[in-house]
Coordinates of C-alpha atoms and ligand atoms in Angstrom, one line a residue:
Chain A
Q1 CA -17.2 12.3 -27.1
L2 CA -20.8 13.1 -26.1
E3 CA -20.5 10.5 -23.4
S4 CA -17.4 12.1 -21.7
R5 CA -19.0 15.5 -21.9
L6 CA -22.2 14.1 -20.4
S7 CA -20.4 12.3 -17.6
A8 CA -19.2 15.5 -16.2
T9 CA -22.7 17.0 -16.4
L10 CA -24.3 13.9 -15.0
K11 CA -21.9 13.3 -12.1
K12 CA -24.4 15.2 -10.1
I13 CA -27.2 12.7 -10.7
R14 CA -25.0 9.6 -9.9
G15 CA -26.5 9.2 -6.5
L16 CA -30.0 9.7 -7.7
A17 CA -32.5 6.9 -8.2
R18 CA -34.3 8.4 -11.2
L19 CA -33.6 10.6 -14.3
T20 CA -36.0 13.5 -13.9
E21 CA -36.7 16.5 -16.1
A22 CA -34.8 18.7 -13.7
N23 CA -31.6 16.7 -13.5
M24 CA -31.8 16.1 -17.3
T25 CA -31.8 19.8 -18.2
E26 CA -28.0 20.1 -18.3
A27 CA -27.6 16.8 -20.1
L28 CA -30.2 17.8 -22.7
K29 CA -28.2 21.0 -23.3
E30 CA -25.1 18.9 -24.0
V31 CA -27.1 16.7 -26.5
R32 CA -28.4 19.8 -28.2
T33 CA -24.9 21.2 -28.6
A34 CA -23.6 17.9 -29.9
L35 CA -26.4 17.7 -32.5
L36 CA -26.0 21.3 -33.7
E37 CA -22.2 20.8 -34.0
A38 CA -23.0 17.8 -36.1
D39 CA -25.1 20.1 -38.4
V40 CA -28.5 18.7 -37.5
A41 CA -31.1 21.4 -38.4
L42 CA -32.3 23.3 -35.4
P43 CA -36.1 22.5 -35.8
V44 CA -35.1 18.8 -36.0
V45 CA -32.9 19.1 -32.9
K46 CA -35.8 20.6 -31.0
D47 CA -38.1 17.8 -31.9
F48 CA -35.4 15.2 -31.1
I49 CA -34.7 16.8 -27.6
A50 CA -38.4 16.7 -26.8
T51 CA -38.5 13.0 -27.6
I52 CA -35.4 12.3 -25.5
K53 CA -36.9 14.2 -22.6
K54 CA -40.0 12.1 -22.8
E55 CA -38.0 8.9 -23.2
S56 CA -35.6 9.4 -20.3
S57 CA -38.1 11.1 -17.9
G58 CA -38.9 8.8 -15.0
K59 CA -36.5 6.1 -16.0
D60 CA -34.7 4.5 -13.1
V61 CA -31.0 5.2 -13.0
H62 CA -29.4 2.0 -14.3
K63 CA -27.5 -0.2 -11.8
S64 CA -24.6 -1.1 -14.2
L65 CA -24.5 2.0 -16.4
S66 CA -23.4 5.5 -15.3
P67 CA -26.1 8.2 -15.8
G68 CA -24.0 9.6 -18.7
Q69 CA -23.9 6.2 -20.4
Q70 CA -27.6 5.8 -19.9
V71 CA -28.5 9.1 -21.5
V72 CA -26.1 8.3 -24.4
K73 CA -27.8 4.9 -24.8
I74 CA -31.2 6.5 -25.0
V75 CA -30.0 9.1 -27.5
H76 CA -28.3 6.5 -29.6
Q77 CA -31.3 4.2 -29.6
E78 CA -33.6 7.1 -30.5
L79 CA -31.2 8.2 -33.3
V80 CA -31.1 4.8 -34.9
K81 CA -34.9 4.5 -34.6
L82 CA -35.3 7.9 -36.4
L83 CA -32.7 7.2 -39.1
G84 CA -33.6 3.7 -39.8
G85 CA -36.5 1.5 -39.8
E86 CA -36.3 -1.6 -42.0
L87 CA -33.7 -1.9 -44.7
V88 CA -35.4 -0.8 -48.0
G89 CA -34.3 -1.4 -51.5
I90 CA -35.6 0.0 -54.8
T91 CA -39.4 -0.3 -55.4
K92 CA -39.9 -2.4 -58.5
A93 CA -42.7 -1.3 -60.9
E94 CA -45.8 -3.6 -60.6
K95 CA -45.9 -4.0 -64.4
G96 CA -43.6 -2.6 -67.1
P97 CA -40.2 -1.1 -66.6
T98 CA -39.0 0.5 -63.3
V99 CA -38.2 4.2 -63.5
I100 CA -36.0 6.0 -61.0
L101 CA -35.8 9.8 -60.9
M102 CA -32.7 11.5 -59.4
A103 CA -33.0 14.9 -57.9
G104 CA -31.2 17.4 -55.6
L105 CA -29.1 20.5 -55.3
Q106 CA -26.1 21.4 -57.5
G107 CA -23.0 19.2 -57.0
S108 CA -24.6 16.8 -54.5
G109 CA -23.6 13.7 -56.6
K110 CA -26.6 12.8 -58.7
T111 CA -24.7 12.0 -61.9
T112 CA -22.1 9.8 -60.1
T113 CA -24.9 8.1 -58.1
T114 CA -26.8 7.4 -61.3
G115 CA -23.8 5.3 -62.5
K116 CA -23.4 3.7 -59.1
L117 CA -27.1 2.7 -58.8
A118 CA -27.2 1.4 -62.4
L119 CA -24.1 -0.8 -61.6
L120 CA -25.6 -2.1 -58.3
L121 CA -29.0 -2.9 -59.9
S122 CA -27.5 -4.6 -62.9
K123 CA -25.9 -7.0 -60.4
E124 CA -29.4 -7.5 -59.0
K125 CA -30.5 -8.8 -62.4
Y126 CA -32.0 -5.6 -63.7
S127 CA -31.3 -4.5 -67.3
P128 CA -30.7 -0.8 -66.8
M129 CA -30.5 2.1 -69.2
I130 CA -29.5 5.6 -68.0
V131 CA -30.3 9.0 -69.4
S132 CA -29.3 12.6 -68.6
A133 CA -32.0 15.2 -68.7
D134 CA -29.4 17.9 -67.7
V135 CA -29.3 20.2 -70.7
Y136 CA -27.7 23.1 -68.7
R137 CA -24.4 22.0 -67.1
P138 CA -21.5 22.0 -69.6
A139 CA -20.7 18.4 -70.6
A140 CA -23.3 17.0 -68.2
R141 CA -24.6 14.5 -70.8
E142 CA -21.0 13.6 -71.8
Q143 CA -20.3 12.9 -68.1
L144 CA -23.1 10.4 -67.9
A145 CA -22.2 8.9 -71.3
V146 CA -18.6 8.3 -70.1
L147 CA -19.9 6.6 -67.0
G148 CA -22.3 4.4 -69.1
E149 CA -19.3 3.4 -71.3
Q150 CA -17.1 2.6 -68.3
L151 CA -19.9 0.4 -66.7
E152 CA -21.1 -1.0 -70.1
I153 CA -24.6 0.2 -69.4
P154 CA -26.6 1.6 -72.2
V155 CA -27.1 5.4 -72.3
F156 CA -29.8 7.2 -74.1
K157 CA -27.9 10.0 -75.7
G158 CA -30.7 12.2 -77.1
D159 CA -28.4 13.8 -79.7
G160 CA -29.9 16.9 -81.2
L161 CA -32.5 17.2 -78.4
S162 CA -32.4 20.2 -76.1
D163 CA -35.7 19.8 -74.2
P164 CA -35.5 17.6 -71.0
L165 CA -39.0 16.3 -71.6
K166 CA -38.3 15.3 -75.2
I167 CA -35.1 13.5 -73.9
V168 CA -37.0 11.6 -71.3
K169 CA -39.7 10.7 -73.8
G170 CA -37.1 9.4 -76.2
A171 CA -35.4 7.4 -73.4
L172 CA -38.7 5.7 -72.4
K173 CA -39.3 4.8 -76.1
E174 CA -35.8 3.4 -76.5
L175 CA -36.2 1.4 -73.2
K176 CA -39.3 -0.3 -74.6
K177 CA -37.7 -0.9 -78.0
E178 CA -34.7 -2.5 -76.3
S179 CA -36.9 -4.5 -73.8
L180 CA -34.9 -3.2 -70.9
D181 CA -36.6 -3.1 -67.5
L182 CA -35.0 -0.2 -65.6
L183 CA -34.5 3.5 -66.5
I184 CA -32.6 5.9 -64.2
I185 CA -33.1 9.6 -65.1
D186 CA -30.3 12.0 -64.0
T187 CA -31.5 15.6 -63.7
A188 CA -29.8 18.9 -63.5
G189 CA -28.9 20.2 -60.0
R190 CA -31.4 22.9 -58.9
L191 CA -32.3 25.1 -56.0
Q192 CA -35.5 24.4 -54.2
V193 CA -36.2 28.1 -54.4
D194 CA -35.9 28.2 -58.2
E195 CA -39.6 28.1 -59.3
E196 CA -38.9 27.4 -62.9
M197 CA -36.6 24.5 -62.2
M198 CA -38.9 22.9 -59.6
A199 CA -41.7 23.1 -62.1
E200 CA -39.5 21.4 -64.7
L201 CA -38.8 18.6 -62.2
E202 CA -42.5 18.2 -61.6
A203 CA -43.1 18.0 -65.3
I204 CA -40.4 15.3 -65.7
K205 CA -41.9 13.3 -63.0
K206 CA -45.4 13.5 -64.4
L207 CA -44.1 12.3 -67.8
A208 CA -41.9 9.5 -66.5
T209 CA -44.1 8.2 -63.6
P210 CA -41.2 6.8 -61.6
T211 CA -41.7 4.3 -58.8
E212 CA -38.7 5.9 -57.1
T213 CA -37.7 9.6 -56.7
L214 CA -34.4 9.7 -55.0
F215 CA -33.2 12.9 -53.2
V216 CA -29.4 13.0 -53.4
A217 CA -28.0 14.9 -50.5
D218 CA -24.4 15.8 -49.7
A219 CA -23.4 14.5 -46.2
M220 CA -21.7 17.8 -45.4
T221 CA -24.8 20.0 -45.9
G222 CA -25.5 22.3 -43.1
Q223 CA -28.7 23.8 -41.5
Q224 CA -30.6 24.2 -44.8
A225 CA -30.7 20.4 -45.4
A226 CA -34.1 20.2 -43.7
E227 CA -35.7 23.1 -45.6
V228 CA -34.3 21.9 -48.9
A229 CA -35.5 18.3 -48.5
K230 CA -38.9 19.5 -47.2
T231 CA -39.5 21.6 -50.3
F232 CA -38.3 18.9 -52.7
H233 CA -40.7 16.5 -51.0
E234 CA -43.6 18.9 -51.0
R235 CA -43.2 19.9 -54.6
V236 CA -42.1 16.6 -56.2
G237 CA -42.6 13.8 -53.7
I238 CA -39.5 11.9 -52.6
T239 CA -39.5 8.1 -52.0
G240 CA -36.0 7.8 -50.8
V241 CA -32.7 9.5 -50.1
V242 CA -29.1 8.9 -51.0
L243 CA -26.5 10.4 -48.8
T244 CA -23.2 11.1 -50.6
K245 CA -19.5 11.8 -49.7
L246 CA -19.7 9.8 -46.5
D247 CA -16.0 9.0 -47.1
G248 CA -15.3 12.5 -45.8
D249 CA -15.3 13.5 -42.1
A250 CA -18.5 15.5 -41.9
R251 CA -20.5 14.4 -38.9
G252 CA -23.5 14.1 -41.3
G253 CA -26.3 15.7 -39.3
A254 CA -28.0 16.3 -42.6
A255 CA -29.1 12.7 -42.5
L256 CA -31.2 13.3 -39.4
S257 CA -32.5 16.6 -40.9
V258 CA -33.6 15.1 -44.1
K259 CA -35.2 12.0 -42.5
G260 CA -36.7 14.1 -39.8
V261 CA -38.6 16.4 -42.1
T262 CA -39.6 14.0 -44.9
G263 CA -39.9 10.7 -43.2
C264 CA -38.4 9.1 -46.4
P265 CA -36.0 6.2 -45.9
I266 CA -32.3 6.9 -46.5
K267 CA -31.6 4.0 -48.9
F268 CA -28.0 4.3 -50.0
S269 CA -24.6 5.8 -49.0
G270 CA -22.0 7.2 -51.4
I271 CA -18.6 6.4 -50.0
G272 CA -16.3 7.4 -52.7
E273 CA -15.9 8.7 -56.3
K274 CA -15.8 5.3 -58.0
S275 CA -18.9 3.5 -59.3
D276 CA -18.5 0.6 -56.8
Q277 CA -18.1 2.9 -53.8
F278 CA -21.8 2.6 -52.9
E279 CA -23.6 0.7 -50.3
Q280 CA -26.8 0.3 -48.4
F281 CA -27.3 3.0 -45.7
H282 CA -26.5 1.9 -42.1
P283 CA -28.6 3.8 -39.5
D284 CA -26.6 2.5 -36.6
R285 CA -23.2 3.6 -38.1
M286 CA -24.8 7.0 -38.9
A287 CA -26.0 7.4 -35.4
Q288 CA -22.5 6.8 -34.0
R289 CA -21.0 9.3 -36.5
I290 CA -23.5 12.0 -35.7
L291 CA -22.9 11.7 -32.0
G292 CA -19.2 12.1 -32.7
Chain B
T1 CA -27.6 59.5 -18.8
T2 CA -28.9 56.6 -21.0
R3 CA -30.3 53.6 -19.3
K4 CA -28.7 50.2 -20.0
I5 CA -30.6 48.3 -22.7
K6 CA -31.9 45.0 -21.4
I7 CA -31.5 42.2 -23.8
D8 CA -34.1 39.7 -22.6
D9 CA -33.8 35.9 -22.8
E10 CA -36.5 35.8 -25.6
L11 CA -34.5 38.1 -27.8
L12 CA -31.2 36.2 -27.1
E13 CA -32.9 32.9 -28.0
E14 CA -34.2 34.5 -31.2
L15 CA -30.8 35.8 -32.2
E16 CA -29.1 32.5 -31.2
E17 CA -31.4 30.6 -33.5
A18 CA -30.9 33.0 -36.4
L19 CA -27.1 32.7 -36.1
I20 CA -27.2 28.9 -35.8
M21 CA -29.6 28.5 -38.8
A22 CA -27.1 30.6 -40.8
D23 CA -24.5 27.9 -40.2
I24 CA -22.4 30.2 -38.0
G25 CA -21.9 27.3 -35.5
M26 CA -22.1 27.2 -31.7
P27 CA -18.6 28.6 -30.8
T28 CA -18.9 31.7 -33.0
T29 CA -22.5 32.2 -32.0
T30 CA -21.6 32.1 -28.4
Q31 CA -18.8 34.6 -29.1
L32 CA -21.1 37.0 -31.0
L33 CA -23.8 36.9 -28.3
E34 CA -21.1 37.6 -25.6
S35 CA -19.9 40.7 -27.6
L36 CA -23.6 41.7 -27.7
R37 CA -23.9 41.4 -23.9
L38 CA -20.7 43.4 -23.4
G39 CA -22.0 46.0 -25.9
A40 CA -25.1 46.4 -23.9
K41 CA -23.2 46.6 -20.6
N42 CA -20.9 49.3 -22.0
K43 CA -23.8 51.2 -23.4
E44 CA -22.4 50.8 -27.0
L45 CA -26.0 50.0 -27.9
T46 CA -28.9 51.6 -26.1
K47 CA -32.0 50.9 -28.1
P48 CA -33.5 47.5 -29.1
E49 CA -33.5 48.4 -32.8
E50 CA -29.7 48.8 -32.6
V51 CA -29.2 45.1 -31.7
R52 CA -29.3 43.6 -35.1
P53 CA -27.1 46.3 -36.8
F54 CA -24.7 45.8 -33.8
L55 CA -24.5 42.1 -34.4
A56 CA -24.0 42.6 -38.2
K57 CA -21.1 44.9 -37.4
E58 CA -19.6 42.3 -35.1
I59 CA -19.9 39.7 -37.8
R60 CA -18.3 42.1 -40.3
K61 CA -15.3 42.6 -38.0
L62 CA -14.8 38.8 -37.8
I63 CA -14.9 38.3 -41.6
T64 CA -12.8 41.3 -42.6
V65 CA -9.2 40.6 -43.2
K66 CA -6.8 43.5 -43.7
S67 CA -5.5 43.2 -47.2
T68 CA -2.3 44.9 -48.3
A69 CA -2.2 46.7 -51.6
K70 CA 0.1 44.0 -53.0
D71 CA -2.6 41.4 -52.4
E72 CA -4.6 42.8 -55.3
E73 CA -1.9 43.6 -57.8
M74 CA -0.5 41.0 -60.1
A75 CA 3.2 41.6 -59.9
E76 CA 4.4 38.7 -61.9
K77 CA 3.4 37.4 -65.3
P78 CA 1.8 35.0 -65.6
H79 CA -0.2 35.4 -62.4
V80 CA -0.9 31.8 -61.5
I81 CA -4.2 30.8 -59.7
L82 CA -4.6 27.3 -58.4
M83 CA -8.2 26.2 -57.6
I84 CA -8.7 23.5 -55.0
G85 CA -11.5 22.1 -52.9
V86 CA -13.8 19.2 -52.2
N87 CA -16.0 17.4 -54.8
G88 CA -18.8 19.4 -56.3
A89 CA -18.0 22.7 -54.5
G90 CA -18.0 24.7 -57.8
K91 CA -14.3 24.9 -58.8
T92 CA -14.7 24.4 -62.5
T93 CA -17.6 26.7 -62.8
T94 CA -15.8 29.4 -60.8
I95 CA -12.8 29.2 -63.1
G96 CA -15.1 29.9 -66.0
K97 CA -16.5 32.9 -64.2
L98 CA -13.0 34.1 -63.1
A99 CA -11.6 33.7 -66.6
N100 CA -14.5 35.9 -67.9
Y101 CA -14.0 38.4 -65.1
Y102 CA -10.3 38.9 -65.9
K103 CA -10.9 38.8 -69.7
N104 CA -13.3 41.7 -69.2
E105 CA -10.4 43.5 -67.4
G106 CA -8.4 43.1 -70.6
K107 CA -6.3 40.2 -69.3
E108 CA -5.0 37.2 -71.4
V109 CA -6.1 34.1 -69.6
L110 CA -4.9 30.4 -70.0
L111 CA -6.7 27.5 -68.4
A112 CA -5.1 24.2 -67.3
A113 CA -7.5 21.2 -67.3
A114 CA -5.7 19.3 -64.6
D115 CA -8.7 17.3 -63.5
T116 CA -7.8 14.2 -65.6
F117 CA -9.8 11.9 -63.4
R118 CA -13.5 12.7 -63.3
A119 CA -15.7 11.8 -66.3
A120 CA -15.9 14.7 -68.8
A121 CA -14.1 17.1 -66.4
V122 CA -11.9 18.3 -69.3
D123 CA -14.9 18.7 -71.6
Q124 CA -16.6 20.8 -69.0
L125 CA -13.7 23.2 -68.7
A126 CA -13.2 23.2 -72.4
E127 CA -16.8 24.3 -72.8
W128 CA -16.3 27.2 -70.4
C129 CA -13.1 28.1 -72.3
N130 CA -15.2 28.4 -75.5
R131 CA -17.8 30.6 -73.8
V132 CA -15.1 32.9 -72.4
G133 CA -12.8 32.9 -75.4
C134 CA -9.4 31.9 -73.9
D135 CA -6.7 29.3 -74.3
I136 CA -6.7 25.9 -72.7
V137 CA -4.1 23.2 -72.1
K138 CA -5.5 19.7 -71.8
H139 CA -4.3 16.1 -72.2
H140 CA -6.2 12.8 -72.6
P141 CA -8.4 11.5 -69.8
N142 CA -6.5 9.6 -67.1
S143 CA -3.2 11.3 -67.9
D144 CA -1.0 12.6 -65.2
P145 CA -2.4 15.9 -63.8
S146 CA 1.2 17.1 -63.1
A147 CA 2.0 16.8 -66.8
V148 CA -0.9 19.0 -67.7
V149 CA 0.2 21.6 -65.1
F150 CA 3.8 21.4 -66.4
D151 CA 2.6 22.0 -70.0
A152 CA 0.2 24.8 -68.9
M153 CA 3.0 26.7 -67.1
K154 CA 5.3 26.4 -70.1
A155 CA 2.5 27.6 -72.4
G156 CA 1.5 30.4 -70.1
I157 CA 5.1 31.7 -69.9
A158 CA 5.9 31.2 -73.6
R159 CA 2.6 32.8 -74.8
K160 CA 3.1 35.7 -72.4
K161 CA -0.3 35.2 -70.7
D162 CA -1.4 37.5 -67.9
I163 CA -3.1 34.8 -65.9
V164 CA -3.0 31.0 -65.7
I165 CA -5.8 29.3 -63.8
V166 CA -5.4 25.6 -62.9
D167 CA -8.4 23.4 -62.4
T168 CA -7.9 20.4 -60.1
A169 CA -10.0 17.4 -59.4
G170 CA -12.3 17.6 -56.4
R171 CA -11.0 15.7 -53.4
L172 CA -11.9 15.1 -49.8
H173 CA -9.3 16.3 -47.4
T174 CA -9.4 12.9 -45.7
R175 CA -7.8 11.2 -48.7
T176 CA -4.0 11.5 -48.0
N177 CA -2.9 10.3 -51.4
L178 CA -5.0 12.9 -53.1
M179 CA -3.7 15.6 -50.8
D180 CA -0.1 14.4 -51.7
Q181 CA -1.0 14.7 -55.3
L182 CA -2.1 18.3 -54.8
A183 CA 1.2 19.1 -53.0
K184 CA 3.0 17.6 -56.0
I185 CA 1.1 19.9 -58.4
R186 CA 2.2 22.9 -56.3
K187 CA 5.8 21.8 -56.6
I188 CA 5.5 21.4 -60.4
I189 CA 4.2 25.0 -60.6
S190 CA 6.9 26.4 -58.3
R191 CA 9.7 24.7 -60.1
Q192 CA 8.8 26.6 -63.3
M193 CA 8.1 29.9 -61.5
P194 CA 9.4 30.1 -57.8
S195 CA 6.8 32.8 -56.9
A196 CA 3.9 30.7 -58.2
P197 CA 1.2 29.7 -57.5
H198 CA 0.5 33.3 -56.6
E199 CA -3.0 32.6 -55.5
T200 CA -4.4 29.3 -54.1
L201 CA -8.1 29.6 -53.9
L202 CA -10.1 27.1 -51.8
V203 CA -13.6 26.8 -53.1
L204 CA -16.3 26.2 -50.4
D205 CA -19.8 25.2 -51.1
G206 CA -22.1 27.7 -49.4
T207 CA -24.5 25.0 -48.3
T208 CA -21.8 23.2 -46.2
G209 CA -22.0 23.2 -42.5
Q210 CA -19.3 23.0 -39.8
N211 CA -17.2 20.6 -41.9
A212 CA -16.1 23.7 -43.9
L213 CA -13.6 24.5 -41.1
N214 CA -12.0 21.0 -41.4
Q215 CA -11.7 21.6 -45.1
V216 CA -9.9 24.9 -44.7
K217 CA -7.6 23.6 -42.0
E218 CA -6.6 20.4 -43.8
F219 CA -6.2 22.0 -47.3
N220 CA -4.2 24.8 -45.7
A221 CA -1.9 22.3 -43.9
V222 CA -0.8 20.9 -47.3
M223 CA -1.1 24.0 -49.5
N224 CA -0.7 27.7 -48.8
V225 CA -4.4 28.8 -49.1
T226 CA -4.4 32.5 -50.0
G227 CA -8.2 33.0 -50.3
L228 CA -11.6 31.4 -50.2
V229 CA -14.4 31.4 -52.7
L230 CA -17.9 30.8 -51.3
T231 CA -20.3 29.4 -53.9
K232 CA -24.1 28.8 -54.2
L233 CA -25.1 31.8 -52.1
D234 CA -28.1 32.2 -54.5
G235 CA -29.6 29.3 -52.6
S236 CA -31.3 29.4 -49.2
S237 CA -28.0 28.8 -47.3
K238 CA -26.3 31.8 -45.8
G239 CA -22.7 30.5 -45.8
G240 CA -22.2 31.4 -42.1
A241 CA -19.6 28.8 -41.7
V242 CA -17.0 31.2 -43.1
V243 CA -17.4 33.6 -40.2
G244 CA -15.6 31.3 -37.7
I245 CA -13.2 30.1 -40.4
V246 CA -12.0 33.6 -41.4
N247 CA -11.8 34.6 -37.8
E248 CA -9.7 31.6 -36.9
T249 CA -7.5 31.2 -39.9
G250 CA -7.2 34.8 -41.2
I251 CA -7.8 33.6 -44.7
A252 CA -10.1 36.0 -46.5
V253 CA -13.1 35.3 -48.7
K254 CA -12.2 36.8 -52.1
F255 CA -15.2 36.0 -54.2
I256 CA -18.7 34.6 -53.9
G257 CA -20.7 32.5 -56.4
I258 CA -24.3 33.6 -56.8
G259 CA -25.5 31.4 -59.7
E260 CA -24.5 29.1 -62.5
K261 CA -24.0 31.7 -65.3
I262 CA -20.8 33.3 -66.4
D263 CA -21.5 36.6 -64.7
D264 CA -22.6 35.1 -61.4
L265 CA -19.4 36.0 -59.5
Q266 CA -18.9 38.9 -57.2
R267 CA -15.9 40.2 -55.2
F268 CA -16.6 39.5 -51.5
D269 CA -18.2 42.4 -49.7
P270 CA -18.0 41.9 -45.9
E271 CA -20.6 44.7 -45.3
L272 CA -23.3 43.1 -47.6
F273 CA -22.5 39.6 -46.5
S274 CA -22.8 40.3 -42.7
K275 CA -26.1 42.2 -43.2
A276 CA -27.5 39.3 -45.3
L277 CA -26.6 36.8 -42.6
L278 CA -29.1 38.1 -40.1
Ligands
LIG1 N1 -15.6 11.5 -52.4 C1 -16.8 11.3 -52.9 N2 -17.1 12.1 -54.0 C2 -18.3 11.9 -54.6 C3 -19.3 11.0 -54.1 N3 -20.4 11.1 -54.9 C4 -20.1 12.0 -55.9 N4 -18.8 12.5 -55.7 C5 -18.1 13.5 -56.4 O1 -18.8 14.7 -56.2 C6 -18.6 15.5 -57.4 C7 -20.0 15.9 -57.9 O2 -20.6 14.8 -58.4 P1 -21.7 14.9 -59.6 O3 -22.2 13.5 -59.8 O4 -21.2 15.6 -60.7 O5 -22.8 15.7 -58.9 P2 -24.2 16.2 -59.5 O6 -25.2 16.2 -58.4 O7 -24.6 15.4 -60.7 O8 -23.9 17.7 -59.9 P3 -24.8 18.7 -60.8 O9 -25.3 17.9 -61.9 O10 -23.9 19.8 -61.2 O11 -25.9 19.1 -59.9 C8 -17.8 14.7 -58.4 O12 -16.5 15.1 -58.2 C9 -18.0 13.3 -57.9 O13 -17.0 12.4 -58.3 C10 -19.0 10.3 -52.9 O14 -19.8 9.5 -52.4 N5 -17.7 10.5 -52.4
LIG2 N1 -26.6 27.8 -57.9 C1 -25.3 27.8 -58.0 N2 -24.7 26.7 -58.5 C2 -23.4 26.7 -58.7 C3 -22.6 27.8 -58.3 N3 -21.3 27.4 -58.5 C4 -21.3 26.2 -59.1 N4 -22.5 25.8 -59.2 C5 -23.0 24.5 -59.7 O1 -22.5 23.5 -58.9 C6 -22.3 22.3 -59.7 C7 -20.9 21.8 -59.5 O2 -20.0 22.7 -60.1 P1 -18.6 22.3 -60.6 O3 -18.0 23.6 -61.1 O4 -18.7 21.2 -61.5 O5 -17.9 21.9 -59.2 P2 -16.4 21.3 -59.1 O6 -15.9 21.7 -57.7 O7 -15.6 21.6 -60.2 O8 -16.8 19.7 -59.0 P3 -15.7 18.5 -59.1 O9 -14.7 18.9 -60.1 O10 -16.5 17.4 -59.5 O11 -15.1 18.4 -57.8 C8 -22.6 22.6 -61.1 O12 -24.0 22.3 -61.4 C9 -22.5 24.2 -61.1 O13 -23.4 24.8 -62.1 C10 -23.2 28.9 -57.7 O14 -22.6 29.9 -57.3 N5 -24.6 28.8 -57.6
LIG3 MG1 -24.9 16.0 -62.6
LIG4 MG1 -14.5 20.4 -61.5

C-alpha cells in the first residue's frame, strides 16, 4: 500500500546514488499521510518522521531495492523498533502475591481482559483471584462474576460493599486467607479528564501496590490515544499496555501513539470476545498493519 | 473594494493540525481547507477572524442532513428502534437514556434484551429498565437472540407499547457470521411488522478514529442504518470522524452521548457540534 504510493513518488530518485533530505521530502509526506490515515496521533507522527528523516538521510540507494522499497524498509524497521523491544510478560512480585491493576477509558475491554489475563496466568502456574472495583456500571460486578464462573477462577464478590477501596481491601485479605498468589483488579472505565475518577484510581493503586498497572486501549482509538495514555501514565503510572479488538480492521495507529508517549511496553493483544482470544503482542505484525 | 485575505502557510498548517487532531481525517481535512482557499479567493471571507467561523460553517454543511417531517414522527405503533454497533460503543447505556427520554415524552417503552451472549448483558439492561421504569423482555443467557426479538415484538404489539427498543450484542463488522445474525434479527422484526424496524441506530464511540467509516459502511451494507449515535463526547475526543461519514453516506447523527448518567443524551445539533470541533 504505502510501498506502491511511494514508488510513484520515488521514481524520481531511481537514478540517484543517495537518499537526501531534498528527494525524501515527497516520500516523507506520503509516510505522514499513511500514518495519519492509520490514526497515529499527530505529535507522534511528527517525531517519527523526524527519526525517519535522520535514518534515511545520506543512505546510499540500495542496489537491489527500489528507492520506494528502501524507504518502506526503513519505516518498517523503525516502527518495529518503536513498538517492540524485548517480549515482556507480567512482572512477578518479589515477595508476596502479585497484584495487577487494570485501567482505561469506558468500554475499552478491561473486564473482558481481566478474565483473559487470569486464564492465561492460571496456565502459567499462578493461582489467581479476580475482583471488580467498578461500583458504577450497572451489572459490572456481575459481569466479572460470570467470567470467573466460566473460567473457574475465584472472584471476590464484596457483597454489601459499595466503596471501591473497601472492596480492594477485602480482596487482598481474602487472597491472603486463601493463599492465592495473584490478584487482578478490574476498575471502572474513566475519562482521563475526570479529576475525581483519576484520584480514585490513584487511591486504589496506593492501597493495592500492584507490580503491574495495565492500560487497556481499544485498537480503533483515534487521535486522542496519545493524550489519554499520557495522562493515565502521568497520574497513575502505567507499566504495560493491552491493545484490544485487534480482530477488527482498524489500522491500529493507537499502538504507536500509546507506546510513543509513554514508552510502556505493549504486552498483550485482545483478538476476540472469548477468554482464550488473547495473545502476546507482536510488534512486527502491528507495524505491517499500521502501514496498511 | 475589499482586498483578498491572504491565508498564510502558518495558518493553514495550524488549521490542518486542529482538524486532524479532531479525527476529521486527511481527505475531509483537505476538502475543508480547499473550500477555505476558494472562500478567500471569492472574497466570501475578508478578515482573518472570519477564518474559523467560516470553517465551522463548512463543517456544519457537511454534517447537516435534510430531514423530512416524517423522519421525526412515529407513524406506526409500536415504533421499533434497533440498536447496533461494535463492542463497547455504548449501545446498552444509550438505550437506557433513550428509554428515559421517550418516557419523559409520555411514551410507553418496552426493551428487548437481545444480547444473549456477553456476560451479564441482560442484567445490565434490566438495571437500566428498573431505573427508567419500563417493560423488558428477556430470556436465559445463551438463548437465541432472534427468539428474544420475536417475543419482544409480540409483547410490544399486544401491550400496545409506543416504542420497542432492541439491544443487540456488540460485534465487529469483520465477523461475517455475526453480521448475518444481525440480518436475521431484522427479518424477524419485519415479519411481525413489515414497516419495522422503523429506526436502526448505529452507535459510534466518539473516541474512534478513521475506522468509524468502515463501521458505518459495513453495517449499512447489511442493515438499513437510519441514524447514528455518537457517544463519549464528554471525553477529550471531538468525534470528527462523523464529518466525513455523514458527508459520504448521508446518514444523519441523531443523538450524542455526553456521559454515563441517564440524562446524558442530547439531540444532535450540527451548529454546536461544528463550533466545538475547532
Ligand atoms: N471483538 C472483540 N471484542 C472485545 C475484545 N475485548 C473486549 N471486547 C468486547 O468489548 C466490549 C467491552 O468490553 P468490556 O470488558 O465490558 O469493557 P470495559 O473496559 O470493562 O468497559 P467499562 O467497564 O464499561 O469501561 C464487550 O462486548 C467485550 O466482549 C476483543 O479483543 N475483541
Ligand atoms: N463517558 C461516557 N461513557 C459512556 C457513554 N456512553 C456509554 N458510556 C460507557 O461506555 C461503557 C460501555 O457502554 P455499554 O452501554 O456497555 O456499551 P455497549 O455498546 O452496549 O457494549 P457491548 O454490549 O459490550 O458491545 C460503559 O462504561 C458506559 O457507561 C458516554 O456518552 N460517555
Ligand atoms: Mg468493565
Ligand atoms: Mg451492550
